[in-house]
Structures are given as C-alpha cells and as structure tokens.
Amino acid sequence: MANPFHNTTKKTLLIRCSLVLFLLFFASACSLPSLQQRSVSTAFTDTGETPLGQSIGPMVAQHPADVSGVHLLIEPYEAMAARVHLARSAERSIDAQYYIWHGDIAGILLFEELFQAAERGVRVRLLLDDNGTQGIDPLLAALNTHPNIEIRLFNPFLHRNARWFGFLTDFSRLNRRMHNKLYVVDNQVAIVGGRNIGDEYFQVPEQTAFIDADLLGVGPVVQESSKYFDRYWASDSSYPVELILDKPTAKELEELHRKATAYNTEKKAERYMRALNASGAVQRFLDGDLPWHWVQVKMISDPPAKGLGKASSEDLLPAKLFALAGLPEKNMELISPYFVPMEDDIKAMAGLAGKGIKLQILTNSLAATDVAAVHSGYIDSRVPLLKAGIGLYEWRFSMSGDLMGHREGIGQSSASSLHAKTFTIDGKHLFVGSFNFDPRSIKLNTECGFIVHSELLTAQMEQAFRLAIPYLAYEVRLTPEGALYWLEHREDGQVIRHDTEPDSSWWQRRAVDVFSLLPIKWLL
C-alpha cells in the first residue's frame, strides 16, 4: 500500500532544497568583489601655491604650529555658501565624505559644483555611505566616468533594489554605517559637523528644517582631516562604484546638467538661491570676511575598521574625546538629536550631578524627532535624569530659529528638527561633529568631529543654553509625584505647561509605546 504522506513529504523536501539552493545562490551572488585592483591615492600636500593656500597660508604662519583657525557654521545659508564657494575656489582637490547625499535641489547643485571643479582639472574623491544613496545610483555611476572624479561606497549593498535582502543575508556588516561628514578642499580648508547633503540640512524652502552645526577649519587640523579621509578611502569597506553599480549611459550625465540648469530657474530653487544671496553669507566668503578663532583643535575619528567590527574600544571616538577634554569638573552642555543613554550612562551622569557638576541636555521632542523608534529608547531615561538634578530640554517642532536663536537664514519652513551634535565641557572644550549620544554612534557607526580648546567658542555655546535654548525648546520637569510635564517659555514672558508630550498626536505616542516594548535599544 502506498504511503499517503509520501508525495507531501517529497514536495516538502523539494521545497526545502529549492529554498536552500536559492539562499546559497544569493549568498554567492552577494560576495563582495575583490579590491586588489583598486586604485591608490592620497591627499595632495603641495597645495600652498593654490589660491586657497596663498590666502590661508599667511594667516596660519602668524600662529604657533599647533594652532588652527576655526569658524562656527550655524546658519544653514552660510553652511551652503561655504561648500559652494570652496568648490569654486578649488584648484587641486576636493575630498568629500558623507553619510547621506540626496538627489534634491541641494544635492544636485553640489554635484554640479563638483563636476564643474573636475572640468577645471580638480581631482574629486567622493566617499559615501551606501545606506544614504537610494535613488542616485545612475547619477553616481555617470559622475564616476569623469577622469577627475572617483566615487567609492562604504559597506555597499549588492542588491540595489532590494536592500532589505542585504540586511537579511549580511546584517552584521550592513548594520554598521559610516556616519562621518567631512569636506576638504585643496588640503587647505575642511568642514566637519552634523550636516549631510540634502534640502533639509540647508533649509531649502518647504522642507522641515534640520537645525545643525558645522565647523570650518584651516591650519594643522586640515592636514589631520586629510589623513583620516585617506584611511577611510583605503579601508577594506570602501568599494569603487564601478564594482557595485551598473554601467551608466551618456544620458545620465546629461540628466545631471539638465536638472542643475532646471533647478536654477525653478521657483523653489530660485527662491532659495535668492534667499542665500540675500543672507550675505556668499559675499562674506567672497570677501574673506570671516571671524576666525585661532586655538588648539584636534580632528578625532573612529577608525574605519569599526565599519567591520574590528576596532578596539580604546581606538573609538569617545575614548579619544575624553582623553583630550577630560571628564567634566564643573559643567557640561550636551546637544544630541538622538539621545539614548544606557543604564550605565545614566548612572555615570547621575554620579557627576551628585558631585555638584551642572549637566544640561538638549534633544528632540517627540513631535520634532524624525525617528520615533529612537525616541522610544530615550523616554525611560527622563525620570532618573531629572531626579538626579540634570537639566533636560526638548526641541520644539514648531520653532523657527537656529541654536543661537537667530532668525536669519530660516527660509520659509515653520517646522524644525534638531540635528546638531555638539557639547561643551567646563567652559574650555567644545566638540562639533557627527557623534550622537546613542548606542549606534558609540558601538556601530563610524563618527568624526573637531574637539576645540577655546573658552570663547565654548562660551558661545554655553550662552545658547542660558539665553536661546529655553525659548527654542521645552523644559522637562517632574512633579512631586514623579510625573513628567513640559514648560514652554515664550519670548513675551508667558510660561505654558503641557502635561503630555507637546505637539504630538495620540498615534505618535502609541507608536513610541510599541517601539519601547521591542528589544531594539542596542540598535538605536
């Protein structure tokens, strides 16, 4: 008698075998290409005779060899003007490293600036984290065909249209991202900070404005930055785009120029460029009329090996940072849009507060954050932090203004989200970079920034906590019973109390509650 389950068992076995073969096929297809034939290049060091070198060199020569010049880029229009003007001033090289580069107005216009620089003979090296390149593959492939442009992708996805499949098959690698933001021109000027390249970072009208901060640097810190870029460029995680992307067509490069030309006449882009020029930022750069602070500055960065999980804890950015600045002895002001302290972090902060050290923290409110899951990792820390006497502020989504309270350069957006990553220690040390105070920045992503030893610049950021931030953010408080409430300080002197997360909807609050139940805090 035939076994009635024989055919079913045989079908199940065939399905399982097919599934195994399918996964094996894709696993083999997902093998990263060899880097043995990858080109080798390093930063140019003989750039003193370039226009930038001749302009900057005499200033640098007037100061000690261990001192650099820095200028805070808080206003978004000034941050855009800096990048555009430097690209147009470049003669030898542009090295750019970013986590996200969008194909929107800001992204296309800066791509066009890089292309025009390459047309003049400038060598352009562009290193992008591949998690932030969605939708621009054809454009990257086309730009890479220019003899003076070379583009590499950090920890690339091999399945371009199904990146989720890459996470399923290669999660341990693809979960680690290059979060760095660095822009170096002629090895003479560097920009480091929190801004990626996209409309929201430079407050193109009709976008939610990301409130951010960069530092413009000249002098020895630029050469340090170039060395870090070279390490990432030559790392085992950086793949030439021609090894990853399909070959481009001639039309793709034509499309870049068409878009750039169209954006110059499009109403929204035209309004942006008109506001950019009206802000005075472009003219300040053209005139060289920038206030420089000549101080000791260090470029600090995670090693690129962190992108493969091969870096030791003493080589990571937090260890380097506190080795240079030390732990706070009097006060510390921390600005982090994604603030997810773990239990040990909360105990350490409470311990500092218990010694009389004044700690103040600014992060996003639920309404202002662009990542609700991250907010879920933060909410449980509020009560213990407040009980320890730590000041806690949450950015107001409906507030237009930068970290210093300026209204210039805000565009037409009435909504904003905090994106700056900076902190001060004891009125002496200021950090500006890409580092968030969360498990992802600490353990998974690579980060970089400038640590500045300057009482003047540090005082400017500390003053923001005293004067501007209370009017730009909600002050979080605790009732005697241990319940949270939020105070909204208005410029007319009114103080409004909120007993639920301000500006948030019922659905937003429930979504955060659901996320908080998931074991994902280590990923945030």
CSV table of C-alpha atoms in Angstrom, one decimal, residues 50-482:
chain,number,residue,atom,x,y,z
A,50,THR,CA,46.9,77.3,-4.8
A,51,PRO,CA,44.6,80.3,-4.4
A,52,LEU,CA,43.3,78.9,-1.1
A,53,GLY,CA,46.8,78.2,0.0
A,54,GLN,CA,48.0,81.7,-0.8
A,55,SER,CA,45.0,83.2,1.0
A,56,ILE,CA,45.2,81.0,4.1
A,57,GLY,CA,48.9,80.3,4.4
A,58,PRO,CA,49.9,83.8,5.7
A,59,MET,CA,47.2,83.7,8.4
A,60,VAL,CA,48.4,80.2,9.5
A,61,ALA,CA,52.0,81.3,9.6
A,62,GLN,CA,51.2,84.1,12.1
A,63,HIS,CA,50.2,81.5,14.7
A,64,PRO,CA,52.0,78.7,16.6
A,65,ALA,CA,52.4,75.4,14.7
A,66,ASP,CA,49.9,73.6,16.9
A,67,VAL,CA,47.1,76.2,16.4
A,68,SER,CA,44.3,76.1,13.8
A,69,GLY,CA,41.7,78.6,12.8
A,70,VAL,CA,38.0,77.6,13.1
A,71,HIS,CA,34.7,79.3,12.3
A,72,LEU,CA,31.3,78.1,13.5
A,73,LEU,CA,28.8,77.4,10.7
A,74,ILE,CA,25.4,77.6,12.5
A,75,GLU,CA,23.3,79.4,9.9
A,76,PRO,CA,22.3,77.0,7.1
A,77,TYR,CA,22.8,79.5,4.3
A,78,GLU,CA,26.4,80.1,5.5
A,79,ALA,CA,27.0,76.4,5.6
A,80,MET,CA,25.8,76.0,2.0
A,81,ALA,CA,27.7,79.1,0.8
A,82,ALA,CA,30.9,77.6,2.4
A,83,ARG,CA,30.6,74.4,0.4
A,84,VAL,CA,29.8,76.1,-2.9
A,85,HIS,CA,32.4,78.8,-2.6
A,86,LEU,CA,35.1,76.3,-1.7
A,87,ALA,CA,34.2,74.0,-4.6
A,88,ARG,CA,34.5,77.0,-6.9
A,89,SER,CA,37.9,78.0,-5.4
A,90,ALA,CA,39.4,74.5,-5.6
A,91,GLU,CA,42.4,74.1,-7.8
A,92,ARG,CA,43.9,70.7,-6.9
A,93,SER,CA,41.5,68.5,-4.9
A,94,ILE,CA,38.1,68.0,-3.2
A,95,ASP,CA,37.7,65.1,-0.8
A,96,ALA,CA,34.1,64.7,0.5
A,97,GLN,CA,32.8,62.0,2.9
A,98,TYR,CA,29.1,61.8,3.8
A,99,TYR,CA,26.5,59.6,5.3
A,100,ILE,CA,23.6,60.9,3.1
A,101,TRP,CA,23.6,62.7,-0.2
A,102,HIS,CA,20.1,63.3,-1.7
A,103,GLY,CA,19.3,63.9,-5.3
A,104,ASP,CA,17.3,67.0,-4.5
A,105,ILE,CA,18.0,70.7,-5.0
A,106,ALA,CA,20.9,71.0,-2.6
A,107,GLY,CA,22.3,67.6,-3.7
A,108,ILE,CA,22.1,68.2,-7.4
A,109,LEU,CA,23.5,71.7,-7.1
A,110,LEU,CA,26.5,70.5,-5.1
A,111,PHE,CA,27.0,67.5,-7.5
A,112,GLU,CA,27.1,70.1,-10.3
A,113,GLU,CA,29.8,72.1,-8.4
A,114,LEU,CA,31.9,69.0,-8.0
A,115,PHE,CA,31.5,68.2,-11.7
A,116,GLN,CA,32.5,71.8,-12.8
A,117,ALA,CA,35.5,71.6,-10.5
A,118,ALA,CA,36.6,68.3,-12.2
A,119,GLU,CA,36.2,70.0,-15.5
A,120,ARG,CA,38.8,72.6,-14.4
A,121,GLY,CA,41.2,69.7,-13.6
A,122,VAL,CA,40.4,69.4,-9.9
A,123,ARG,CA,40.7,65.8,-8.6
A,124,VAL,CA,37.4,64.9,-6.8
A,125,ARG,CA,37.2,61.9,-4.4
A,126,LEU,CA,33.7,61.2,-3.0
A,127,LEU,CA,33.2,58.6,-0.3
A,128,LEU,CA,29.5,57.9,0.5
A,129,ASP,CA,28.0,55.6,3.0
A,130,ASP,CA,25.8,53.3,0.8
A,131,ASN,CA,22.8,53.5,3.2
A,132,GLY,CA,22.2,57.1,2.1
A,133,THR,CA,22.5,56.7,-1.7
A,134,GLN,CA,19.0,55.5,-2.5
A,135,GLY,CA,17.8,56.8,-5.9
A,136,ILE,CA,21.0,58.2,-7.1
A,137,ASP,CA,22.8,55.1,-8.4
A,138,PRO,CA,22.7,56.2,-12.1
A,139,LEU,CA,24.0,59.7,-11.2
A,140,LEU,CA,26.9,58.3,-9.2
A,141,ALA,CA,27.8,55.9,-11.9
A,142,ALA,CA,27.8,58.7,-14.5
A,143,LEU,CA,29.8,61.1,-12.4
A,144,ASN,CA,32.4,58.4,-11.8
A,145,THR,CA,33.1,58.2,-15.6
A,146,HIS,CA,34.7,61.6,-15.5
A,147,PRO,CA,38.5,61.1,-15.5
A,148,ASN,CA,38.9,63.5,-12.5
A,149,ILE,CA,36.1,62.1,-10.3
A,150,GLU,CA,36.3,58.8,-8.3
A,151,ILE,CA,33.5,57.7,-6.1
A,152,ARG,CA,33.5,54.9,-3.5
A,153,LEU,CA,30.7,53.4,-1.4
A,154,PHE,CA,31.3,52.4,2.2
A,155,ASN,CA,29.8,49.0,3.2
A,156,PRO,CA,27.9,48.7,-0.1
A,157,PHE,CA,24.6,46.8,-0.7
A,158,LEU,CA,24.9,44.4,-3.6
A,159,HIS,CA,21.2,44.1,-4.2
A,160,ARG,CA,20.4,47.7,-5.2
A,161,ASN,CA,16.6,47.4,-5.5
A,162,ALA,CA,16.1,45.1,-2.5
A,163,ARG,CA,18.4,46.4,0.2
A,164,TRP,CA,16.3,44.6,2.8
A,165,PHE,CA,17.6,41.3,1.4
A,166,GLY,CA,21.1,42.5,2.1
A,167,PHE,CA,20.2,43.1,5.7
A,168,LEU,CA,18.8,39.5,5.9
A,169,THR,CA,21.9,37.9,4.4
A,170,ASP,CA,24.7,40.2,5.7
A,171,PHE,CA,23.3,42.0,8.7
A,172,SER,CA,26.4,42.2,10.8
A,173,ARG,CA,28.2,44.2,8.2
A,174,LEU,CA,25.4,46.3,6.7
A,175,ASN,CA,24.2,47.3,10.2
A,176,ARG,CA,27.5,49.2,10.6
A,177,ARG,CA,27.4,52.5,8.8
A,178,MET,CA,29.8,55.4,8.1
A,179,HIS,CA,28.1,58.3,9.7
A,180,ASN,CA,31.0,60.8,9.1
A,181,LYS,CA,30.6,64.2,7.5
A,182,LEU,CA,33.8,65.7,6.1
A,183,TYR,CA,34.6,68.2,3.2
A,184,VAL,CA,38.2,69.0,2.5
A,185,VAL,CA,39.4,71.4,-0.3
A,186,ASP,CA,43.0,71.6,-1.6
A,187,ASN,CA,44.1,70.2,1.8
A,188,GLN,CA,43.7,73.8,3.0
A,189,VAL,CA,40.2,74.1,4.3
A,190,ALA,CA,37.9,71.5,6.0
A,191,ILE,CA,34.3,71.4,7.1
A,192,VAL,CA,33.2,68.9,9.7
A,193,GLY,CA,29.9,68.6,11.6
A,194,GLY,CA,26.4,67.2,11.6
A,195,ARG,CA,25.1,68.2,8.1
A,196,ASN,CA,24.6,65.7,5.4
A,197,ILE,CA,23.9,66.9,1.8
A,198,GLY,CA,20.2,67.5,1.2
A,199,ASP,CA,17.5,70.2,1.2
A,200,GLU,CA,16.5,69.7,4.9
A,201,TYR,CA,20.1,70.4,6.1
A,202,PHE,CA,20.4,73.7,4.3
A,203,GLN,CA,16.7,74.8,4.8
A,204,VAL,CA,15.6,74.8,1.2
A,205,PRO,CA,12.0,76.3,1.4
A,206,GLU,CA,9.1,73.9,2.0
A,207,GLN,CA,11.2,71.4,3.9
A,208,THR,CA,11.3,70.6,7.6
A,209,ALA,CA,14.4,72.5,8.7
A,210,PHE,CA,17.2,70.5,10.4
A,211,ILE,CA,18.9,72.7,12.9
A,212,ASP,CA,22.6,71.9,12.7
A,213,ALA,CA,26.2,73.0,13.3
A,214,ASP,CA,29.4,72.6,11.4
A,215,LEU,CA,33.0,73.9,11.9
A,216,LEU,CA,35.1,75.4,9.2
A,217,GLY,CA,38.8,74.8,9.8
A,218,VAL,CA,42.1,75.9,8.5
A,219,GLY,CA,45.7,75.1,9.5
A,220,PRO,CA,47.1,71.8,11.0
A,221,VAL,CA,43.6,70.4,11.7
A,222,VAL,CA,43.0,70.2,7.9
A,223,GLN,CA,46.1,68.0,7.3
A,224,GLU,CA,44.8,65.8,10.2
A,225,SER,CA,41.4,65.6,8.5
A,226,SER,CA,43.0,64.6,5.1
A,227,LYS,CA,44.9,61.8,6.8
A,228,TYR,CA,41.7,60.5,8.3
A,229,PHE,CA,40.0,60.7,4.9
A,230,ASP,CA,42.8,58.7,3.3
A,231,ARG,CA,42.4,56.0,5.9
A,232,TYR,CA,38.7,55.6,5.1
A,233,TRP,CA,39.4,55.9,1.3
A,234,ALA,CA,41.9,53.0,1.5
A,235,SER,CA,39.9,50.9,4.0
A,236,ASP,CA,38.5,47.4,3.4
A,237,SER,CA,35.0,48.8,3.5
A,238,SER,CA,35.4,51.3,0.6
A,239,TYR,CA,34.4,50.0,-2.8
A,240,PRO,CA,34.8,51.8,-6.2
A,241,VAL,CA,31.3,52.3,-7.6
A,242,GLU,CA,32.2,50.6,-10.9
A,243,LEU,CA,32.5,47.4,-8.9
A,244,ILE,CA,29.0,47.8,-7.5
A,245,LEU,CA,26.8,49.8,-9.9
A,246,ASP,CA,25.6,49.1,-13.4
A,247,LYS,CA,27.5,50.9,-16.2
A,248,PRO,CA,25.9,54.3,-16.9
A,249,THR,CA,24.6,55.7,-20.1
A,250,ALA,CA,25.6,59.0,-21.6
A,251,LYS,CA,22.1,60.3,-20.8
A,252,GLU,CA,22.7,60.1,-17.1
A,253,LEU,CA,25.4,62.8,-17.1
A,254,GLU,CA,23.2,64.9,-19.4
A,255,GLU,CA,20.4,64.5,-16.8
A,256,LEU,CA,22.6,66.0,-14.1
A,257,HIS,CA,23.3,69.1,-16.1
A,258,ARG,CA,19.6,69.3,-17.2
A,259,LYS,CA,18.5,69.1,-13.6
A,260,ALA,CA,21.0,71.6,-12.4
A,261,THR,CA,20.0,74.1,-15.1
A,262,ALA,CA,16.3,73.5,-14.4
A,263,TYR,CA,16.8,74.0,-10.6
A,264,ASN,CA,18.4,77.4,-11.3
A,265,THR,CA,15.2,78.5,-12.9
A,266,GLU,CA,12.7,76.5,-10.8
A,267,LYS,CA,10.7,78.7,-8.5
A,268,LYS,CA,11.5,76.9,-5.3
A,269,ALA,CA,15.3,76.7,-6.1
A,270,GLU,CA,15.2,80.3,-7.3
A,271,ARG,CA,13.7,81.4,-4.0
A,272,TYR,CA,16.4,79.5,-2.2
A,273,MET,CA,19.2,81.0,-4.2
A,274,ARG,CA,17.7,84.5,-3.8
A,275,ALA,CA,17.5,84.0,0.0
A,276,LEU,CA,21.0,82.5,0.1
A,277,ASN,CA,22.5,85.6,-1.6
A,278,ALA,CA,20.4,88.0,0.4
A,279,SER,CA,21.7,86.4,3.7
A,280,GLY,CA,25.1,87.9,3.0
A,281,ALA,CA,26.8,84.5,3.5
A,282,VAL,CA,28.1,84.3,-0.1
A,283,GLN,CA,29.5,87.8,0.0
A,284,ARG,CA,31.3,87.1,3.3
A,285,PHE,CA,33.1,84.2,1.7
A,286,LEU,CA,33.9,86.1,-1.4
A,287,ASP,CA,35.3,89.0,0.6
A,288,GLY,CA,37.2,86.6,3.0
A,289,ASP,CA,35.3,88.4,5.8
A,290,LEU,CA,35.1,85.6,8.3
A,291,PRO,CA,35.8,85.8,12.1
A,292,TRP,CA,38.5,83.1,12.7
A,293,HIS,CA,39.2,81.8,16.2
A,294,TRP,CA,42.9,80.7,16.4
A,295,VAL,CA,43.0,77.9,19.0
A,296,GLN,CA,44.2,74.3,19.5
A,297,VAL,CA,41.9,71.9,17.5
A,298,LYS,CA,42.1,68.2,17.0
A,299,MET,CA,40.4,66.0,14.4
A,300,ILE,CA,39.1,62.9,16.1
A,301,SER,CA,37.5,59.9,14.4
A,302,ASP,CA,36.7,56.3,14.8
A,303,PRO,CA,39.0,54.0,12.8
A,304,PRO,CA,37.4,52.7,9.5
A,305,ALA,CA,37.8,49.2,10.9
A,306,LYS,CA,34.9,49.9,13.1
A,307,GLY,CA,32.8,49.5,10.0
A,308,LEU,CA,33.7,45.8,10.0
A,309,GLY,CA,33.5,45.4,13.8
A,310,LYS,CA,37.3,45.2,14.1
A,311,ALA,CA,38.1,48.2,16.2
A,312,SER,CA,39.1,48.1,19.9
A,313,SER,CA,37.3,50.3,22.4
A,314,GLU,CA,40.4,52.5,23.2
A,315,ASP,CA,40.6,53.4,19.4
A,316,LEU,CA,37.0,54.6,19.3
A,317,LEU,CA,36.0,58.3,19.3
A,318,PRO,CA,34.6,58.5,22.9
A,319,ALA,CA,37.9,57.3,24.3
A,320,LYS,CA,39.8,59.8,22.2
A,321,LEU,CA,37.4,62.6,23.0
A,322,PHE,CA,37.6,62.3,26.8
A,323,ALA,CA,41.3,61.7,26.7
A,324,LEU,CA,41.7,65.2,25.1
A,325,ALA,CA,39.0,67.0,27.0
A,326,GLY,CA,38.7,65.0,30.3
A,327,LEU,CA,35.6,64.4,32.3
A,328,PRO,CA,33.6,67.5,33.4
A,329,GLU,CA,34.5,69.0,36.7
A,330,LYS,CA,32.1,72.0,36.7
A,331,ASN,CA,29.6,71.8,33.9
A,332,MET,CA,28.7,70.1,30.7
A,333,GLU,CA,26.1,71.0,28.0
A,334,LEU,CA,25.2,68.2,25.6
A,335,ILE,CA,23.3,68.6,22.3
A,336,SER,CA,22.3,65.3,20.7
A,337,PRO,CA,19.2,64.9,18.4
A,338,TYR,CA,19.2,61.2,19.1
A,339,PHE,CA,19.9,60.7,22.8
A,340,VAL,CA,19.7,57.2,24.0
A,341,PRO,CA,21.6,56.7,27.3
A,342,MET,CA,22.1,53.2,28.5
A,343,GLU,CA,21.8,52.2,32.2
A,344,ASP,CA,25.5,52.7,32.8
A,345,ASP,CA,25.4,56.1,31.1
A,346,ILE,CA,22.5,57.3,33.3
A,347,LYS,CA,24.4,56.2,36.5
A,348,ALA,CA,27.5,57.9,35.3
A,349,MET,CA,25.7,61.2,34.6
A,350,ALA,CA,23.8,60.9,37.9
A,351,GLY,CA,27.1,60.4,39.7
A,352,LEU,CA,28.6,63.6,38.1
A,353,ALA,CA,25.4,65.6,39.1
A,354,GLY,CA,25.7,64.2,42.6
A,355,LYS,CA,29.2,65.8,42.8
A,356,GLY,CA,27.7,69.2,42.1
A,357,ILE,CA,28.5,69.2,38.4
A,358,LYS,CA,25.9,71.0,36.3
A,359,LEU,CA,24.7,68.9,33.4
A,360,GLN,CA,22.2,70.2,30.7
A,361,ILE,CA,21.0,68.1,27.8
A,362,LEU,CA,19.1,69.2,24.7
A,363,THR,CA,17.5,66.6,22.4
A,364,ASN,CA,14.4,66.3,20.2
A,365,SER,CA,10.9,66.3,21.4
A,366,LEU,CA,8.6,63.5,20.2
A,367,ALA,CA,7.0,66.0,17.7
A,368,ALA,CA,10.4,67.1,16.4
A,369,THR,CA,12.2,63.8,16.0
A,370,ASP,CA,12.4,62.2,12.6
A,371,VAL,CA,13.0,58.7,14.1
A,372,ALA,CA,10.2,57.7,16.5
A,373,ALA,CA,12.0,54.4,17.4
A,374,VAL,CA,14.9,56.4,18.7
A,375,HIS,CA,12.6,58.4,20.9
A,376,SER,CA,11.4,55.2,22.4
A,377,GLY,CA,14.9,54.4,23.6
A,378,TYR,CA,15.1,57.8,25.3
A,379,ILE,CA,11.8,58.2,27.2
A,380,ASP,CA,12.6,55.9,30.1
A,381,SER,CA,15.8,57.9,30.9
A,382,ARG,CA,14.0,61.1,31.6
A,383,VAL,CA,12.8,60.4,35.1
A,384,PRO,CA,16.1,59.1,36.5
A,385,LEU,CA,18.0,62.0,34.9
A,386,LEU,CA,15.6,64.6,36.3
A,387,LYS,CA,15.7,63.0,39.7
A,388,ALA,CA,19.5,63.3,39.6
A,389,GLY,CA,19.1,67.1,39.0
A,390,ILE,CA,20.1,67.1,35.4
A,391,GLY,CA,18.6,69.8,33.2
A,392,LEU,CA,16.6,68.4,30.2
A,393,TYR,CA,15.3,70.3,27.2
A,394,GLU,CA,13.4,69.0,24.1
A,395,TRP,CA,13.4,70.9,20.8
A,396,ARG,CA,10.1,72.5,19.8
A,397,PHE,CA,9.0,71.2,16.4
A,398,SER,CA,7.1,74.4,15.6
A,399,MET,CA,10.0,76.7,16.4
A,400,SER,CA,11.9,78.5,13.7
A,401,GLY,CA,15.5,79.5,14.7
A,402,ASP,CA,19.0,78.1,15.0
A,403,LEU,CA,20.9,77.1,18.1
A,404,MET,CA,21.8,80.7,18.9
A,405,GLY,CA,18.3,81.9,18.4
A,406,HIS,CA,19.0,83.7,15.1
A,407,ARG,CA,16.0,84.1,12.7
A,408,GLU,CA,18.1,84.9,9.6
A,409,GLY,CA,18.5,82.1,7.2
A,410,ILE,CA,15.5,80.1,8.3
A,411,GLY,CA,13.8,80.1,4.9
A,412,GLN,CA,10.0,79.5,4.7
A,413,SER,CA,9.8,76.4,6.9
A,414,SER,CA,7.7,76.7,10.1
A,415,ALA,CA,8.8,73.2,11.3
A,416,SER,CA,12.2,72.2,12.5
A,417,SER,CA,14.0,69.2,13.9
A,418,LEU,CA,17.3,69.3,15.9
A,419,HIS,CA,20.2,67.6,14.1
A,420,ALA,CA,23.3,69.2,15.6
A,421,LYS,CA,25.7,67.1,17.6
A,422,THR,CA,27.9,69.1,20.0
A,423,PHE,CA,28.8,69.5,23.6
A,424,THR,CA,30.9,71.7,25.9
A,425,ILE,CA,33.0,70.8,29.0
A,426,ASP,CA,33.9,73.2,31.8
A,427,GLY,CA,33.9,76.3,29.7
A,428,LYS,CA,37.0,75.2,27.9
A,429,HIS,CA,36.3,72.4,25.4
A,430,LEU,CA,33.8,72.3,22.5
A,431,PHE,CA,33.1,69.3,20.3
A,432,VAL,CA,31.3,69.6,17.0
A,433,GLY,CA,30.8,66.6,14.8
A,434,SER,CA,28.7,63.6,13.7
A,435,PHE,CA,28.6,61.8,17.0
A,436,ASN,CA,25.2,61.2,18.7
A,437,PHE,CA,24.9,60.1,22.3
A,438,ASP,CA,23.4,56.7,21.5
A,439,PRO,CA,24.4,53.1,21.2
A,440,ARG,CA,24.7,53.3,17.4
A,441,SER,CA,27.2,56.1,17.4
A,442,ILE,CA,29.1,54.5,20.3
A,443,LYS,CA,29.3,50.9,19.1
A,444,LEU,CA,28.1,50.5,15.5
A,445,ASN,CA,28.6,53.6,13.2
A,446,THR,CA,31.9,55.4,12.5
A,447,GLU,CA,31.9,59.0,13.5
A,448,CYS,CA,34.2,62.1,13.4
A,449,GLY,CA,34.5,65.7,14.6
A,450,PHE,CA,36.6,68.5,15.9
A,451,ILE,CA,37.5,68.9,19.6
A,452,VAL,CA,38.2,72.7,20.1
A,453,HIS,CA,40.0,74.0,23.1
A,454,SER,CA,38.6,77.5,23.2
A,455,GLU,CA,37.0,79.4,26.1
A,456,LEU,CA,35.4,81.9,23.7
A,457,LEU,CA,33.7,79.4,21.4
A,458,THR,CA,32.7,77.3,24.3
A,459,ALA,CA,31.2,80.3,26.0
A,460,GLN,CA,29.1,81.0,22.9
A,461,MET,CA,27.5,77.6,23.0
A,462,GLU,CA,27.0,77.8,26.8
A,463,GLN,CA,25.4,81.1,26.4
A,464,ALA,CA,22.9,79.5,24.0
A,465,PHE,CA,21.8,77.2,26.9
A,466,ARG,CA,21.3,80.2,29.1
A,467,LEU,CA,19.6,82.6,26.6
A,468,ALA,CA,18.3,81.0,23.4
A,469,ILE,CA,17.5,77.3,24.1
A,470,PRO,CA,14.9,77.9,26.8
A,471,TYR,CA,12.8,79.7,24.2
A,472,LEU,CA,13.5,77.2,21.4
A,473,ALA,CA,12.8,74.0,23.5
A,474,TYR,CA,10.5,72.7,26.1
A,475,GLU,CA,12.0,72.4,29.6
A,476,VAL,CA,11.1,69.0,31.0
A,477,ARG,CA,10.2,68.9,34.7
A,478,LEU,CA,9.0,66.4,37.3
A,479,THR,CA,6.0,66.8,39.7
A,480,PRO,CA,6.5,65.9,43.3
A,481,GLU,CA,4.7,62.6,42.5
A,482,GLY,CA,7.2,61.8,39.7
